[in-house]
């Protein structure tokens, strides 16, 4: 089957409209993706700058971010921080890329961030899928007007595979997380019930002992059981008489609340640090612009001096030409005077004879 030589965004929209509109709508959310302006050197060590899509990290731990660059004809991969000079990822090292969400959920072998693609039929198929997704995102964000189908593949079908695989893997991952949390809460509540039962038994023994002492003599003070402390790896229950320990679910919720507060504080600190770094970057940019403006002014002054020197040189050349003309004229006059003087002398000699 022959497929189009190039695709535009509307081609993907039309293909998804009657086939997988719901899954396509999720993938068409531009908020899922990060596109930044990256400065890089290509394989020929030439420096360039372009908008690239963040897709994952290199295999090193911790590996640098990996960016995908598409020019409408083919996809290239570069690694490095967005503020640094990024270097190309060699073609035989593409299998060392570990994909971030949502890309890691778009292929059949991308079940987790640690899954490593190998060079076989599945790898070639998924390479086509990921390149199609990169082209789609660049079309979606306005970085490309069209994507050339250099492989001659069904790019619309590859995007459909990515959307359906993302939904399937995402649902499976969320179900696994939910099952794990439910099992953990169930275990913690079961442990809490055992501690509650033990504390109730101790409290009941204390009440019975007190009643026995009161019935034997009025002068004897009721005996109180000492505070019983039951330790656990995840919590501590303190029971005294009939006091019931706190619900384990409540403790977990409070713990999660504390974690949320700490995360909010960390996030606020991170945002403040980013603001400071942005302010420093803006100040540095202003200094750079001022230096460039000063350099431009110096260049203009140098150009004016060169122009003035050229004009002086031209005037000097004209003056030198005039001087040469005057010297030539003076020489001719001098020659005429010499001839006239000679003729006058000859006339005088003839008149004397």
XYZ file of C-alpha atoms in Angstrom:
353
model
C 0.000 0.000 0.000
C 1.266 3.472 -0.905
C 1.087 6.105 1.848
C 1.258 9.908 1.515
C 4.700 11.423 0.972
C 4.016 14.007 3.664
C 1.550 14.528 6.508
C 0.010 17.647 8.026
C -1.801 17.956 11.357
C -5.228 17.681 9.735
C -4.305 14.242 8.319
C -3.919 12.863 11.847
C -7.108 14.607 13.018
C -9.140 13.114 10.169
C -7.749 9.617 10.737
C -8.563 9.721 14.471
C -12.028 11.262 14.162
C -13.905 8.014 13.517
C -11.411 5.521 15.000
C -9.948 6.594 18.347
C -11.106 10.145 19.041
C -11.042 9.804 22.864
C -7.484 8.451 22.995
C -6.352 10.980 20.391
C -7.768 13.874 22.444
C -5.550 12.870 25.368
C -2.431 12.739 23.197
C -3.340 16.051 21.522
C -2.999 17.901 24.846
C 0.083 20.077 24.320
C 0.474 20.401 28.107
C 1.891 16.856 28.183
C 5.020 17.925 26.339
C 8.025 20.180 26.932
C 9.539 22.064 23.987
C 12.511 24.385 24.537
C 15.034 26.282 22.447
C 18.253 24.239 22.465
C 21.746 25.224 21.325
C 23.600 22.236 19.882
C 26.505 21.078 17.744
C 25.853 18.602 14.950
C 28.098 15.727 13.861
C 30.188 18.227 11.853
C 30.811 20.309 15.019
C 28.742 23.171 13.615
C 26.780 25.251 16.113
C 23.012 25.685 15.657
C 19.873 26.525 17.649
C 16.394 25.003 17.293
C 13.227 24.135 19.226
C 13.420 20.541 20.499
C 11.098 18.132 22.305
C 12.132 16.656 25.683
C 11.606 12.868 25.452
C 13.765 11.238 28.159
C 17.287 10.878 29.524
C 20.502 9.147 28.516
C 21.341 5.838 30.185
C 24.012 7.305 32.511
C 22.952 7.704 36.159
C 21.969 10.457 36.479
C 21.838 10.813 32.731
C 21.472 14.139 30.895
C 18.126 15.006 29.271
C 17.566 13.825 25.698
C 15.909 16.103 23.128
C 14.333 15.213 19.771
C 14.838 17.568 16.837
C 12.728 17.239 13.698
C 13.188 19.287 10.529
C 10.273 17.712 8.676
C 12.443 15.091 6.955
C 14.179 13.126 9.713
C 14.549 13.019 13.511
C 17.819 13.649 15.372
C 18.507 13.203 19.094
C 20.692 15.409 21.301
C 21.624 15.176 24.977
C 22.483 17.859 27.520
C 20.997 20.492 29.793
C 18.924 23.189 28.023
C 21.379 25.863 29.221
C 24.424 23.972 27.887
C 25.731 23.088 24.449
C 23.983 19.806 23.602
C 25.729 17.003 21.729
C 24.231 14.500 19.263
C 23.247 10.984 20.320
C 24.863 8.620 17.841
C 22.534 6.424 15.817
C 23.911 3.209 17.321
C 23.319 4.625 20.839
C 19.620 5.490 20.427
C 18.738 2.288 22.297
C 20.345 3.872 25.400
C 17.555 6.435 25.701
C 15.174 5.974 28.642
C 11.859 7.652 27.849
C 9.875 9.940 30.155
C 6.100 9.890 30.532
C 4.068 9.931 28.287
C 6.512 8.506 25.713
C 7.511 5.484 27.793
C 3.870 4.298 27.741
C 3.467 4.526 23.956
C 5.254 1.310 23.000
C 4.796 -2.351 23.799
C 8.207 -2.547 25.537
C 7.969 0.736 27.433
C 6.180 -0.548 30.521
C 8.600 1.183 32.889
C 11.369 3.738 32.816
C 13.963 0.948 33.145
C 12.916 -0.990 30.043
C 15.661 -0.944 27.401
C 14.903 -1.212 23.712
C 17.044 -3.587 21.681
C 17.741 -3.705 17.967
C 15.315 -6.204 16.527
C 11.982 -6.127 14.715
C 10.109 -4.683 17.684
C 12.730 -1.970 18.091
C 12.450 -0.968 14.421
C 8.660 -0.835 14.685
C 8.755 1.280 17.838
C 11.407 3.555 16.324
C 8.863 4.352 13.612
C 6.185 4.895 16.289
C 8.312 7.297 18.352
C 9.470 9.255 15.299
C 5.837 9.609 14.228
C 4.890 10.858 17.716
C 7.745 13.408 17.658
C 6.619 14.697 14.260
C 3.014 14.865 15.516
C 3.982 16.889 18.614
C 6.074 19.298 16.519
C 3.104 19.732 14.181
C 0.773 20.157 17.172
C 2.938 22.892 18.747
C 3.450 24.730 15.456
C 7.157 23.881 15.082
C 6.510 22.148 11.740
C 4.095 22.810 8.885
C 4.363 19.289 7.491
C 6.253 16.050 8.149
C 7.879 14.242 5.232
C 7.227 10.486 5.188
C 10.855 9.525 4.514
C 10.303 5.898 5.639
C 7.227 5.430 3.439
C 5.159 4.129 6.384
C 1.600 4.510 7.643
C 2.289 7.427 10.003
C -1.396 7.845 10.894
C -1.566 4.162 11.852
C 1.615 4.467 13.929
C 0.105 7.385 15.866
C -3.037 5.304 16.462
C -0.871 2.506 17.884
C 0.866 5.012 20.206
C -2.443 6.444 21.476
C -4.000 3.038 22.166
C -0.797 1.709 23.778
C -0.613 4.784 26.013
C -4.187 4.252 27.229
C -3.610 0.536 27.870
C -0.267 0.926 29.674
C -1.449 3.965 31.645
C -4.568 2.162 32.892
C -2.524 -0.925 33.835
C -0.004 1.200 35.717
C -2.693 3.111 37.623
C -4.484 -0.143 38.491
C -1.235 -1.566 39.860
C -0.624 1.520 42.003
C -4.187 1.433 43.348
C -3.961 -2.276 44.207
C -0.667 -1.714 46.018
C -2.087 1.157 48.072
C -5.212 -0.819 48.974
C -3.138 -3.820 50.072
C -0.895 -1.607 52.190
C -3.838 0.125 53.887
C -5.553 -3.224 54.471
C -2.425 -4.633 56.105
C -1.965 -1.551 58.283
C -5.620 -1.566 59.399
C -5.384 -5.283 60.216
C -2.282 -4.632 62.342
C -4.066 -1.728 64.037
C -7.073 -3.911 64.917
C -4.779 -6.455 66.582
C -3.190 -3.730 68.719
C -6.643 -2.329 69.586
C -7.846 -5.757 70.756
C -4.739 -6.200 72.939
C -5.220 -2.755 74.520
C -8.891 -3.485 75.266
C -7.957 -6.733 77.021
C -5.423 -4.901 79.200
C -7.974 -2.210 80.082
C -10.589 -4.842 80.997
C -8.099 -6.589 83.304
C -7.445 -3.254 85.031
C -11.157 -2.646 85.642
C -11.684 -6.146 87.033
C -8.695 -5.791 89.367
C -10.003 -2.451 90.633
C -13.450 -3.915 91.347
C -11.890 -6.822 93.270
C -9.863 -4.479 95.465
C -12.859 -2.267 96.255
C -14.980 -5.264 97.285
C -12.337 -6.609 99.722
C -11.689 -3.402 101.769
C -12.596 0.258 101.565
C -9.076 1.335 102.691
C -7.322 -0.199 99.727
C -6.821 2.159 96.776
C -7.888 0.713 93.410
C -4.895 -0.591 91.506
C -4.182 1.045 88.131
C -2.423 -0.763 85.346
C 0.685 0.992 84.094
C 0.577 2.606 80.631
C 1.087 -0.063 77.993
C 3.134 0.944 74.958
C 3.054 -1.277 71.883
C 5.734 -0.499 69.284
C 5.457 -1.187 65.565
C 7.735 -0.535 62.607
C 5.322 2.024 61.180
C 3.444 3.397 64.194
C 3.170 3.470 68.051
C -0.026 2.793 69.984
C -0.347 4.009 73.583
C -3.268 2.409 75.484
C -4.316 3.369 78.982
C -7.406 1.707 80.416
C -10.167 1.971 77.821
C -8.493 4.556 75.509
C -8.714 3.422 71.863
C -5.721 3.894 69.535
C -6.059 6.124 66.495
C -7.232 4.595 63.223
C -4.383 3.453 61.008
C -6.114 4.930 57.994
C -6.256 8.274 59.787
C -2.556 8.036 60.589
C -1.767 7.295 56.955
C -3.896 10.235 55.827
C -2.152 12.542 58.307
C 1.212 11.255 57.107
C 0.210 11.922 53.514
C -0.939 15.409 54.537
C 2.453 16.079 56.154
C 4.191 14.842 53.011
C 2.007 17.116 50.878
C 2.944 20.087 53.064
C 6.648 19.250 52.770
C 6.318 18.850 49.004
C 4.558 22.213 48.794
C 7.388 23.822 50.765
C 10.006 22.199 48.532
C 8.082 23.288 45.441
C 7.851 26.866 46.741
C 11.587 26.903 47.488
C 12.293 25.526 44.018
C 10.115 28.188 42.405
C 11.855 30.899 44.423
C 15.240 29.565 43.331
C 14.056 29.519 39.712
C 12.938 33.161 40.045
C 16.362 34.128 41.417
C 18.128 32.266 38.614
C 15.842 33.905 36.058
C 16.622 37.327 37.538
C 20.351 36.584 37.349
C 19.953 35.417 33.764
C 18.035 38.593 32.870
C 20.744 40.743 34.458
C 23.420 38.849 32.532
C 21.447 39.296 29.309
C 21.218 43.038 29.956
C 24.984 43.203 30.499
C 25.540 41.271 27.287
C 23.224 43.596 25.359
C 25.009 46.647 26.793
C 28.388 45.193 25.805
C 27.085 44.447 22.312
C 25.723 47.998 22.015
C 29.083 49.385 23.121
C 30.820 47.196 20.576
C 28.451 48.405 17.850
C 29.202 52.024 18.831
C 32.944 51.363 18.694
C 32.544 49.769 15.276
C 30.637 52.833 14.039
C 33.360 55.170 15.334
C 36.048 53.037 13.691
C 34.106 53.100 10.432
C 33.818 56.910 10.621
C 37.584 57.263 11.251
C 38.325 54.975 8.304
C 36.012 57.059 6.093
C 37.718 60.269 7.224
C 41.150 58.780 6.500
C 39.954 57.758 3.054
C 38.717 61.282 2.342
C 42.030 62.779 3.515
C 43.897 60.312 1.336
C 41.743 61.246 -1.660
C 42.341 64.967 -1.030
C 46.058 64.339 -0.664
C 46.065 62.476 -3.964
C 44.294 65.378 -5.693
C 46.734 67.883 -4.185
C 49.673 65.768 -5.287
C 48.274 65.696 -8.828
C 47.967 69.490 -8.802
C 51.550 69.795 -7.564
C 52.784 67.565 -10.371
C 50.883 69.701 -12.885
C 52.407 72.883 -11.446
C 55.903 71.381 -11.607
C 55.342 70.423 -15.244
C 54.040 73.901 -16.076
C 56.994 75.529 -14.308
C 59.376 73.316 -16.275
C 57.804 74.373 -19.558
C 57.971 78.044 -18.622
C 61.591 77.632 -17.603
C 62.385 76.034 -20.963
C 60.648 78.871 -22.855
C 62.597 81.438 -20.819
C 65.873 79.663 -21.617
C 65.080 79.648 -25.341
C 64.075 83.301 -25.306
C 67.271 84.226 -23.500
C 69.332 82.291 -26.050
C 67.602 84.010 -28.973
C 68.157 87.414 -27.359
C 71.845 86.681 -26.928
C 72.134 85.631 -30.562
C 70.439 88.848 -31.725
C 72.807 90.954 -29.637
C 75.820 89.179 -31.097
C 74.545 89.803 -34.625
C 73.874 93.449 -33.933
C 77.393 93.941 -32.582
C 78.879 92.512 -35.762
